[in-house]
């Protein structure tokens, strides 16, 4: 069997996650990695796989079946996905929810002009959480959907902490509020404010002689990041920070509380949750599974831009329809 | 907009659930109900909808877009689904896991000969639980999947209790063992025996003068039903039985404990759970959502037999692709 040849565009945490996830899928191989850095400065974990400059990607079309884009959503993907979709079938994890329709339209246009297929906005949210919202709302049309995130590291909020004067190192955990989740599970379909759903917990290493009280106050009152939440700031030593806060765990919950039956009196509860020790490694695993789906759909002649909503689940698996029905149905 | 015209074949708990679920979906209407009883003895909850004998179904082809079969898996569906697939696009909830491949082949053959489309084995297990096993195993290929059922009523085990001498009324709840689920969540990927995963809890109303000790012993030692489990038997009054045990709750958990990353040292946990106050009403809600999917796929010219694995999630929703991407992705 011919292995699916995967290209990785962008070699940060997510790109490394994709490299490792490919090893867990025997029907795939890593063809090459593209970077905007000087290629000779990038050291892969996989022997014998070449690293090229991103500008050379377009010359490698015959080497790659699926290109997985591993850049960031703020500035990389809005440019890179349409750019590379001229030459490749592409997968990305574009996660700026409000801009997905615009990104979709851009990528769809390029794909259709060039006979390529893209699947965008994959990962867990958007991605698996979105799928669960869709299934649950379609099955229980009368109800309310809740998404809780955490406990996990928010990069955006951690970055915000680190910009505060006197902060040497900082990390922020988003923590879902148990009482809110329990109220949802009980079926009361509560209206929950931002503050009621999540708390923010910060661990900070202060610079020598910095005013800790002032740092804490600055963080807690930061507009758009912390002011609408109950925020806790813990000052810890650099040793503790390096030992305990060196991972990128995340996760969360999608819940649908619905009512069925005569007079809609019957409570039906659907809950999906993820508890991830590594957010980028898990996101990478999702991208790689959908690379398999893309490769199959492309072989069937499908082009344009798709999302997880458009992909029948069986396309993600290595097993045949017959095997799936016998083993997993 | 033309509403999707649904027929119901078989009017028990599941059929009534489908009737009620249709009311929650404005793009559908109940066209008619078919029964093997005398039609005039069947009273629907919906005004103005006719009831016909099952034998007359084949004359009603132009009245129905999707026929939802609501019979049992033991004897009804293996005959009825292929029979009705000659004349209708059909949906069923066939749930005898071991016989799904055979049922699929039978239905597929009839569908292809008659240009019809079927989606079989829908509900929550098989159905939503199967989907979660498939997504989770595709995304985390290195790991272990666990399915726990309950707390909920098992009809088969309740029937078995009621066949015991001296039992007037009886109901059995399948209860997942918390310690086993916690071990899975902790990432140890334990091997769990049947006894370690589930307990069986029975509530019995004994006939006057019956030997309760003997009844309990007979239940606990019943082969294939109870002998491999820790079983508790509670004797209660008929009043309590009628007041407390008159519902059909069920639910369960699908868990995937997977490992990713360098040396597969990173634990990633996916968990899906249902807590259902009414098993038949929820199953009915799944069938109705897939009836929408079937109707769309049929309009695209698709024929043959499918399962939930083959259906892209977007087909289940009333929303357009554009609306879904903006609202749920």
XYZ file of C-alpha atoms in Angstrom:
658
model
C 0.000 0.000 0.000
C 1.199 3.498 -0.864
C 1.603 5.612 2.235
C -0.024 9.025 2.417
C 2.767 11.590 2.071
C 2.321 14.411 4.564
C 4.014 17.798 4.418
C 4.234 20.018 7.497
C 4.231 23.799 7.009
C 5.500 25.450 10.189
C 7.578 23.644 12.787
C 6.541 24.814 16.254
C 4.706 22.877 18.976
C 1.902 21.911 16.620
C 4.234 20.918 13.794
C 6.219 18.699 16.158
C 2.931 17.189 17.335
C 2.024 16.346 13.744
C 5.439 14.784 13.205
C 4.897 12.523 16.242
C 1.271 11.718 15.341
C 2.294 10.537 11.868
C 4.410 7.844 13.580
C 1.248 6.428 15.130
C -0.411 5.954 11.752
C 1.206 3.271 9.615
C -0.546 4.396 6.468
C 1.241 7.762 6.518
C 4.737 9.123 6.253
C 6.301 12.513 6.760
C 7.560 13.714 3.371
C 9.133 17.011 4.380
C 8.867 20.053 6.586
C 8.673 23.690 5.468
C 9.792 26.572 7.646
C 10.217 30.323 7.406
C 13.430 30.030 9.403
C 16.727 29.065 7.798
C 16.079 25.350 7.041
C 19.519 24.274 8.256
C 18.693 25.586 11.741
C 15.659 23.301 12.096
C 16.332 19.883 13.604
C 13.571 17.314 13.173
C 12.932 14.298 15.394
C 12.658 12.058 12.314
C 15.818 10.861 10.566
C 16.188 11.473 6.855
C 13.315 13.883 6.342
C 14.310 17.083 4.546
C 13.539 20.611 5.731
C 12.940 23.312 3.115
C 12.184 26.970 3.146
C 8.487 27.805 2.896
C 9.177 29.690 -0.351
C 10.232 26.437 -2.003
C 7.014 24.594 -1.164
C 5.413 25.249 -4.527
C 8.162 23.282 -6.240
C 7.381 20.178 -4.189
C 3.840 19.498 -5.379
C 4.587 15.995 -6.635
C 6.114 14.959 -3.291
C 3.136 15.657 -1.035
C -0.413 14.312 -0.851
C -1.601 16.434 2.063
C -0.022 19.592 3.477
C -0.774 20.193 7.160
C -0.436 23.865 8.077
C 0.862 24.372 11.591
C 1.062 28.148 11.831
C -0.916 30.448 14.087
C -4.414 31.731 13.435
C -3.697 35.395 14.096
C -1.448 36.125 11.124
C -0.033 32.906 9.600
C -3.025 30.872 8.467
C -5.155 33.657 6.958
C -2.314 34.115 4.440
C -0.718 30.677 4.278
C -3.769 28.474 3.799
C -5.048 30.248 0.658
C -1.474 30.621 -0.606
C -0.602 26.932 -0.246
C -4.044 25.770 -1.431
C -2.947 26.886 -4.888
C -0.484 24.010 -4.939
C -1.585 21.479 -2.314
C -4.505 19.809 -0.630
C -4.368 21.467 2.768
C -5.444 20.943 6.376
C -5.426 23.720 8.964
C -6.479 24.453 12.542
C -7.694 28.032 12.025
C -9.410 28.793 15.326
C -10.508 32.443 15.286
C -14.209 31.563 15.453
C -15.504 34.941 14.293
C -13.350 34.915 11.164
C -14.058 31.346 10.037
C -16.667 32.311 7.392
C -14.207 34.739 5.766
C -11.321 32.240 5.936
C -13.562 29.520 4.510
C -14.550 31.710 1.557
C -10.929 32.618 0.793
C -9.730 29.022 0.897
C -12.747 27.685 -0.997
C -12.172 30.101 -3.863
C -8.508 29.159 -4.276
C -9.259 25.429 -3.986
C -11.933 25.533 -6.652
C -9.730 27.551 -9.016
C -6.940 25.022 -8.620
C -8.790 21.723 -8.235
C -7.611 21.297 -4.657
C -9.334 20.140 -1.463
C -8.987 21.794 1.962
C -10.349 20.948 5.403
C -10.041 23.915 7.733
C -10.601 24.760 11.400
C -9.772 21.290 12.707
C -8.689 20.443 16.224
C -10.892 20.268 19.281
C -12.502 23.729 19.393
C -13.193 24.375 16.589
C -13.268 20.702 15.658
C -14.457 17.925 17.936
C -16.372 20.316 20.180
C -18.088 21.784 17.113
C -19.072 18.292 15.956
C -20.558 17.551 19.345
C -22.522 20.789 19.329
C -23.877 19.904 15.885
C -24.829 16.299 16.672
C -26.373 17.229 20.017
C -28.410 20.156 18.701
C -29.658 18.153 15.724
C -30.779 15.293 17.964
C -32.202 17.429 20.769
C -33.607 20.498 18.976
C -35.264 21.742 22.165
C -32.514 22.536 24.648
C -29.472 24.575 25.502
C -25.802 23.981 24.667
C -22.930 24.888 26.975
C -19.203 24.861 26.285
C -16.759 24.991 29.199
C -13.013 25.162 28.682
C -10.275 23.881 30.935
C -8.673 23.188 33.148
C -5.970 24.275 30.781
C -3.394 26.773 29.655
C -4.555 29.720 27.578
C -1.672 31.003 25.475
C -3.323 34.365 24.889
C -3.862 35.006 28.573
C -0.400 33.743 29.480
C 1.083 36.139 26.933
C -0.963 38.973 28.463
C 0.425 38.232 31.940
C 3.981 38.232 30.653
C 3.545 41.734 29.259
C 2.870 43.134 32.776
C 5.727 45.138 34.311
C 7.661 43.132 36.887
C 6.579 39.714 35.577
C 9.489 37.437 34.724
C 7.448 34.331 33.892
C 3.751 33.709 33.893
C 1.131 31.163 32.931
C -2.652 31.260 33.050
C -5.059 28.369 33.547
C -8.706 28.630 32.523
C -10.766 26.716 35.078
C -14.427 25.737 34.514
C -16.620 26.326 37.557
C -17.907 23.029 38.971
C -21.086 24.570 40.361
C -22.040 25.888 36.921
C -21.432 22.516 35.274
C -23.437 20.741 37.967
C -26.338 23.153 37.448
C -26.296 22.346 33.722
C -26.189 18.600 34.400
C -29.150 18.907 36.745
C -31.250 20.106 33.824
C -32.173 23.603 34.994
C -30.773 25.133 31.764
C -29.355 28.137 33.635
C -28.316 31.424 32.055
C -24.656 31.690 33.041
C -22.564 34.844 33.009
C -18.940 34.854 31.915
C -17.896 35.071 35.566
C -20.096 32.142 36.586
C -18.706 29.783 33.938
C -14.938 30.137 34.245
C -12.273 31.264 36.663
C -8.753 32.322 35.772
C -5.789 31.119 37.787
C -2.384 32.714 37.210
C 1.067 31.586 38.339
C 3.665 34.317 38.216
C 7.404 34.521 38.820
C 8.044 38.159 39.756
C 11.228 40.040 38.975
C 13.430 40.655 42.022
C 12.055 43.591 43.977
C 8.842 43.880 41.947
C 5.639 45.023 43.671
C 3.585 41.820 43.796
C 0.427 43.548 44.930
C 0.585 45.895 41.988
C 1.251 43.045 39.543
C -1.756 41.125 40.855
C -3.951 44.208 40.624
C -2.808 44.975 37.071
C -3.546 41.419 35.942
C -6.961 41.212 37.602
C -8.181 44.468 36.105
C -6.902 43.848 32.564
C -9.696 44.615 30.085
C -10.925 41.810 27.768
C -8.634 39.304 29.459
C -9.343 39.224 33.190
C -11.730 41.960 34.294
C -14.883 39.904 33.692
C -13.573 36.899 35.642
C -12.720 35.906 39.172
C -8.952 35.769 38.877
C -6.414 34.356 41.322
C -2.723 35.274 41.100
C -0.137 33.027 42.791
C 3.485 34.135 43.088
C 5.883 31.212 42.940
C 9.598 30.619 42.593
C 11.244 30.136 39.234
C 12.181 26.575 40.247
C 8.573 25.690 40.944
C 7.463 27.357 37.729
C 9.885 25.322 35.624
C 9.078 22.076 37.416
C 5.287 22.266 37.555
C 4.148 24.592 34.795
C 6.139 23.330 31.828
C 3.269 21.551 30.077
C 0.354 22.598 27.917
C -2.629 20.715 29.299
C -6.117 21.682 28.230
C -9.567 20.299 27.708
C -13.149 21.131 28.359
C -16.758 20.107 28.140
C -19.597 20.396 25.634
C -22.982 19.800 27.216
C -26.425 19.706 25.692
C -29.350 19.752 28.079
C -32.454 18.892 26.084
C -36.086 18.060 26.631
C -38.188 15.479 24.802
C -41.568 13.797 25.059
C -45.103 14.927 25.773
C -44.964 18.564 26.884
C -41.136 18.402 26.704
C -40.879 17.186 30.305
C -38.180 14.541 29.853
C -34.611 15.646 30.512
C -31.925 14.248 28.226
C -28.284 15.108 28.841
C -25.394 14.743 26.402
C -21.881 15.486 27.627
C -18.556 15.359 25.792
C -15.276 16.078 27.494
C -11.568 16.120 26.819
C -8.784 15.951 29.374
C -5.574 16.536 27.489
C -2.068 16.440 28.906
C -0.850 18.153 25.744
C -3.069 20.480 23.766
C -0.776 20.716 20.698
C -0.177 16.957 20.525
C -3.911 16.281 20.641
C -4.732 18.949 18.057
C -2.036 17.419 15.858
C -3.685 13.996 16.210
C -6.960 15.434 14.959
C -5.250 17.079 11.971
C -3.548 13.829 11.021
C -6.776 11.782 11.167
C -8.450 14.324 8.898
C -5.467 14.199 6.517
C -6.474 10.583 5.885
C -10.067 11.676 5.242
C -8.885 14.411 2.884
C -6.732 12.005 0.911
C -9.678 9.649 0.380
C -12.128 12.382 -0.531
C -9.649 13.855 -2.992
C -9.326 10.441 -4.642
C -13.102 10.534 -5.108
C -12.749 13.840 -6.958
C -13.960 16.194 -4.220
C -12.579 19.746 -4.342
C -13.192 23.017 -2.489
C -13.106 23.877 1.182
C -14.683 21.637 3.834
C -14.917 21.532 7.605
C -15.360 18.640 10.039
C -19.126 19.066 9.555
C -18.844 17.888 5.950
C -16.787 14.749 6.507
C -18.477 11.391 7.110
C -16.833 9.789 10.174
C -15.813 6.610 8.339
C -13.309 8.602 6.258
C -11.176 9.177 9.368
C -10.501 5.518 10.000
C -8.042 3.134 8.396
C -10.657 0.377 8.674
C -13.011 -0.506 5.816
C -16.759 0.013 6.130
C -17.161 -3.725 6.704
C -14.522 -3.776 9.438
C -16.013 -0.707 11.116
C -19.508 -2.186 11.196
C -18.221 -5.424 12.691
C -15.861 -3.873 15.247
C -17.176 -0.480 16.331
C -20.863 -0.167 15.498
C -40.877 24.518 2.143
C -42.201 20.989 1.689
C -42.119 19.094 4.960
C -40.473 15.694 5.131
C -43.274 13.130 5.370
C -42.451 10.488 7.962
C -44.132 7.101 8.314
C -43.887 5.107 11.531
C -43.945 1.312 11.312
C -44.732 -0.127 14.744
C -46.402 1.875 17.489
C -44.880 0.933 20.846
C -42.672 3.046 23.133
C -40.234 3.835 20.331
C -42.982 4.647 17.819
C -44.602 7.027 20.279
C -41.192 8.599 20.864
C -40.808 9.193 17.121
C -44.284 10.736 16.983
C -43.305 13.185 19.743
C -39.858 13.908 18.260
C -41.386 14.857 14.907
C -43.253 17.661 16.705
C -39.895 19.166 17.689
C -38.745 19.402 14.083
C -40.660 21.924 12.022
C -39.382 20.596 8.734
C -41.135 17.243 9.271
C -44.627 15.906 9.616
C -46.079 12.553 10.574
C -47.814 11.133 7.499
C -49.228 7.913 8.940
C -48.606 5.021 11.295
C -48.557 1.328 10.422
C -49.336 -1.398 12.937
C -49.779 -5.150 13.029
C -52.663 -4.699 15.451
C -56.160 -3.820 14.278
C -55.662 -0.186 13.175
C -58.898 0.994 14.792
C -57.554 -0.093 18.212
C -54.515 2.203 17.955
C -54.996 5.728 19.310
C -52.322 8.236 18.306
C -51.368 11.395 20.200
C -51.570 13.418 16.967
C -54.946 14.498 15.619
C -55.853 13.644 12.049
C -53.068 11.191 11.271
C -54.317 7.874 9.870
C -53.351 4.420 11.170
C -53.133 1.557 8.689
C -52.353 -2.102 8.867
C -48.725 -2.968 8.140
C -49.848 -5.078 5.172
C -51.156 -1.942 3.471
C -47.872 -0.063 3.701
C -46.768 -0.968 0.192
C -49.755 0.912 -1.240
C -48.685 4.147 0.456
C -45.365 4.720 -1.274
C -46.317 8.130 -2.642
C -47.350 9.401 0.808
C -44.061 8.857 2.651
C -40.540 10.190 2.212
C -38.921 8.269 5.068
C -40.268 5.230 6.907
C -38.976 4.875 10.476
C -39.172 1.291 11.685
C -39.924 1.033 15.384
C -40.084 -2.722 15.903
C -37.782 -4.875 18.020
C -34.404 -6.213 16.948
C -34.987 -9.822 17.967
C -37.637 -10.753 15.419
C -39.273 -7.638 13.889
C -36.494 -5.694 12.187
C -34.588 -8.591 10.594
C -37.757 -9.210 8.562
C -39.392 -5.795 8.370
C -36.445 -3.637 7.305
C -35.626 -5.627 4.141
C -39.345 -6.077 3.448
C -40.174 -2.359 3.676
C -36.956 -1.302 1.913
C -38.543 -2.646 -1.250
C -41.009 0.235 -1.160
C -39.547 2.943 1.107
C -36.415 4.717 2.221
C -36.043 3.282 5.711
C -34.467 4.042 9.085
C -34.086 1.453 11.838
C -32.529 0.972 15.267
C -31.383 -2.634 14.831
C -29.207 -3.182 17.889
C -28.117 -6.826 17.954
C -24.428 -5.960 17.522
C -23.296 -9.420 16.430
C -25.872 -9.598 13.648
C -25.349 -6.119 12.175
C -23.149 -7.276 9.254
C -25.808 -9.792 8.169
C -28.639 -7.280 8.579
C -26.650 -4.672 6.662
C -26.086 -7.076 3.758
C -29.781 -8.009 3.588
C -30.962 -4.406 3.613
C -28.265 -3.223 1.206
C -29.245 -5.832 -1.373
C -32.931 -4.892 -1.300
C -32.165 -1.168 -1.389
C -29.908 -1.472 -4.401
C -32.415 -3.630 -6.274
C -35.129 -1.060 -5.643
C -33.274 2.250 -5.778
C -33.917 2.925 -2.084
C -31.758 4.289 0.723
C -31.590 2.881 4.261
C -29.750 3.960 7.402
C -29.700 1.163 9.972
C -28.627 0.570 13.561
C -29.265 4.127 14.726
C -29.812 5.222 18.295
C -27.190 5.590 20.978
C -25.569 2.145 21.099
C -25.314 1.301 18.285
C -25.380 4.892 17.096
C -23.888 7.825 18.970
C -21.649 5.587 21.083
C -20.395 3.901 17.904
C -19.604 7.301 16.383
C -17.644 8.265 19.457
C -15.682 5.023 19.387
C -14.846 5.666 15.727
C -13.813 9.315 16.108
C -11.795 8.600 19.256
C -9.948 5.577 17.872
C -9.160 7.366 14.614
C -7.736 10.369 16.449
C -5.914 8.423 19.167
C -4.768 5.236 17.412
C -2.662 4.204 20.399
C -5.017 3.606 23.311
C -7.888 1.636 24.719
C -11.653 2.206 24.393
C -14.149 1.470 27.151
C -17.936 1.466 27.011
C -19.926 1.549 30.242
C -23.718 1.362 30.284
C -26.089 2.820 32.831
C -27.385 3.656 35.187
C -30.412 2.416 33.315
C -33.099 -0.140 32.736
C -32.214 -3.218 30.717
C -35.379 -4.621 29.130
C -33.815 -8.031 28.548
C -32.741 -8.413 32.156
C -36.057 -7.069 33.460
C -37.873 -9.648 31.317
C -35.622 -12.372 32.724
C -36.493 -11.388 36.300
C -40.197 -11.460 35.542
C -39.947 -15.052 34.347
C -38.772 -16.213 37.814
C -41.380 -18.090 39.868
C -42.935 -15.913 42.555
C -42.054 -12.588 40.879
C -45.067 -10.352 40.309
C -43.196 -7.340 38.992
C -39.518 -6.730 38.409
C -37.077 -4.270 36.906
C -33.326 -4.364 36.503
C -30.873 -1.469 36.447
C -27.420 -1.810 34.946
C -25.003 0.272 37.037
C -21.484 1.179 35.888
C -18.853 0.781 38.609
C -17.393 4.168 39.595
C -14.040 2.704 40.616
C -13.589 1.152 37.176
C -14.441 4.417 35.395
C -12.081 6.355 37.647
C -9.277 3.892 36.877
C -9.855 4.448 33.157
C -9.893 8.233 33.583
C -6.610 8.065 35.489
C -4.954 6.661 32.380
C -3.847 3.257 33.635
C -5.685 1.513 30.760
C -6.812 -1.341 33.022
C -8.053 -4.733 31.853
C -11.518 -4.911 33.366
C -13.578 -8.055 33.860
C -17.334 -8.107 33.286
C -17.840 -8.072 37.065
C -15.529 -5.105 37.545
C -17.293 -2.910 34.966
C -20.983 -3.214 35.842
C -23.270 -4.168 38.692
C -26.889 -5.276 38.369
C -29.534 -3.921 40.694
C -32.983 -5.537 40.727
C -36.239 -4.313 42.257
C -38.827 -7.037 42.704
C -42.445 -7.189 43.851
C -42.934 -10.770 45.119
C -46.196 -12.661 44.923
C -47.919 -13.066 48.296
C -46.261 -15.874 50.224
C -43.396 -16.330 47.776
C -39.962 -17.362 49.107
C -37.923 -14.160 48.698
C -34.619 -15.821 49.497
C -35.188 -18.373 46.783
C -36.208 -15.683 44.262
C -33.050 -13.693 44.987
C -30.876 -16.780 44.668
C -32.529 -17.791 41.380
C -31.971 -14.324 39.911
C -28.352 -14.019 41.053
C -27.357 -17.388 39.617
C -29.116 -16.978 36.253
C -26.712 -17.918 33.470
C -25.823 -15.275 30.806
C -27.873 -12.667 32.639
C -26.633 -12.342 36.215
C -24.095 -15.029 37.144
C -21.062 -13.016 35.966
C -22.105 -9.871 37.874
C -22.457 -8.644 41.403
C -26.225 -8.509 41.646
C -28.386 -6.926 44.329
C -32.071 -7.828 44.701
C -34.397 -5.475 46.598
C -37.932 -6.532 47.474
C -40.347 -3.625 47.479
C -44.085 -3.014 47.639
C -46.184 -2.772 44.508
C -46.999 0.849 45.407
C -43.322 1.769 45.538
C -42.666 -0.122 42.312
C -45.381 1.771 40.441
C -44.354 5.120 41.883
C -40.579 4.929 41.486
C -39.826 2.419 38.749
C -42.234 3.494 36.020
C -39.655 5.127 33.756
C -37.077 3.931 31.293
C -33.943 5.887 32.090
C -30.626 4.828 30.607
C -27.307 6.165 29.494
C -23.652 5.370 29.667
C -20.115 6.359 28.864
C -17.669 5.884 26.001
C -14.094 6.562 27.026
C -10.897 6.530 25.016
C -7.670 6.630 26.967
C -4.896 7.339 24.480
C -1.227 8.183 24.425
C 0.572 10.619 22.137
C 3.938 12.299 21.784
C 7.550 11.207 22.055
C 7.580 7.653 23.417
C 3.784 7.828 23.786
C 4.038 9.274 27.299
C 1.287 11.901 27.059
C -2.138 10.864 28.311
C -5.132 12.128 26.340
C -8.637 11.327 27.544
C -11.848 11.541 25.523
C -15.142 10.900 27.289
C -18.695 10.920 25.954
C -21.698 10.327 28.153
C -25.460 10.266 28.033
C -27.844 10.617 30.946
C -31.301 9.924 29.594
C -34.555 10.126 31.490
C -36.214 8.201 28.670
C -34.292 5.741 26.559
C -37.008 5.297 23.876
C -37.633 9.040 23.530
C -33.926 9.700 23.053
C -33.481 6.855 20.584
C -36.482 8.251 18.700
C -34.817 11.676 18.566
C -31.749 10.133 16.950
C -33.866 8.297 14.371
C -35.707 11.483 13.442
C -32.498 13.516 12.985
C -31.154 10.812 10.675
C -34.438 10.788 8.752
C -33.567 14.348 7.733
C -30.110 13.189 6.644
C -31.600 10.313 4.683
C -34.029 12.583 2.882
C -31.203 14.879 1.771
C -28.903 12.078 0.693
C -31.700 10.448 -1.277
C -32.283 13.731 -3.078
C -28.600 13.584 -4.082
C -29.212 10.179 -5.633
C -27.603 8.015 -2.964
C -28.980 4.462 -2.624
C -28.071 1.326 -0.659
C -27.619 0.716 3.053
C -25.686 3.132 5.271
C -24.897 3.515 8.961
C -24.129 6.555 11.100
C -20.481 6.082 10.106
C -21.288 7.006 6.508
C -23.254 10.197 7.145
C -21.509 13.574 7.252
C -22.695 15.382 10.406
C -23.995 18.439 8.513
C -26.770 16.320 6.965
C -28.417 15.972 10.386
C -29.010 19.683 10.854
C -31.681 21.968 9.482
C -29.074 24.710 9.182
C -27.176 25.387 5.964
C -23.423 24.884 5.737
C -22.953 28.636 5.994
C -25.167 28.886 9.079
C -23.433 25.943 10.719
C -19.980 27.407 10.186
C -21.049 30.750 11.631
C -22.985 29.392 14.605
C -21.526 26.078 15.726
C -17.989 25.701 14.385
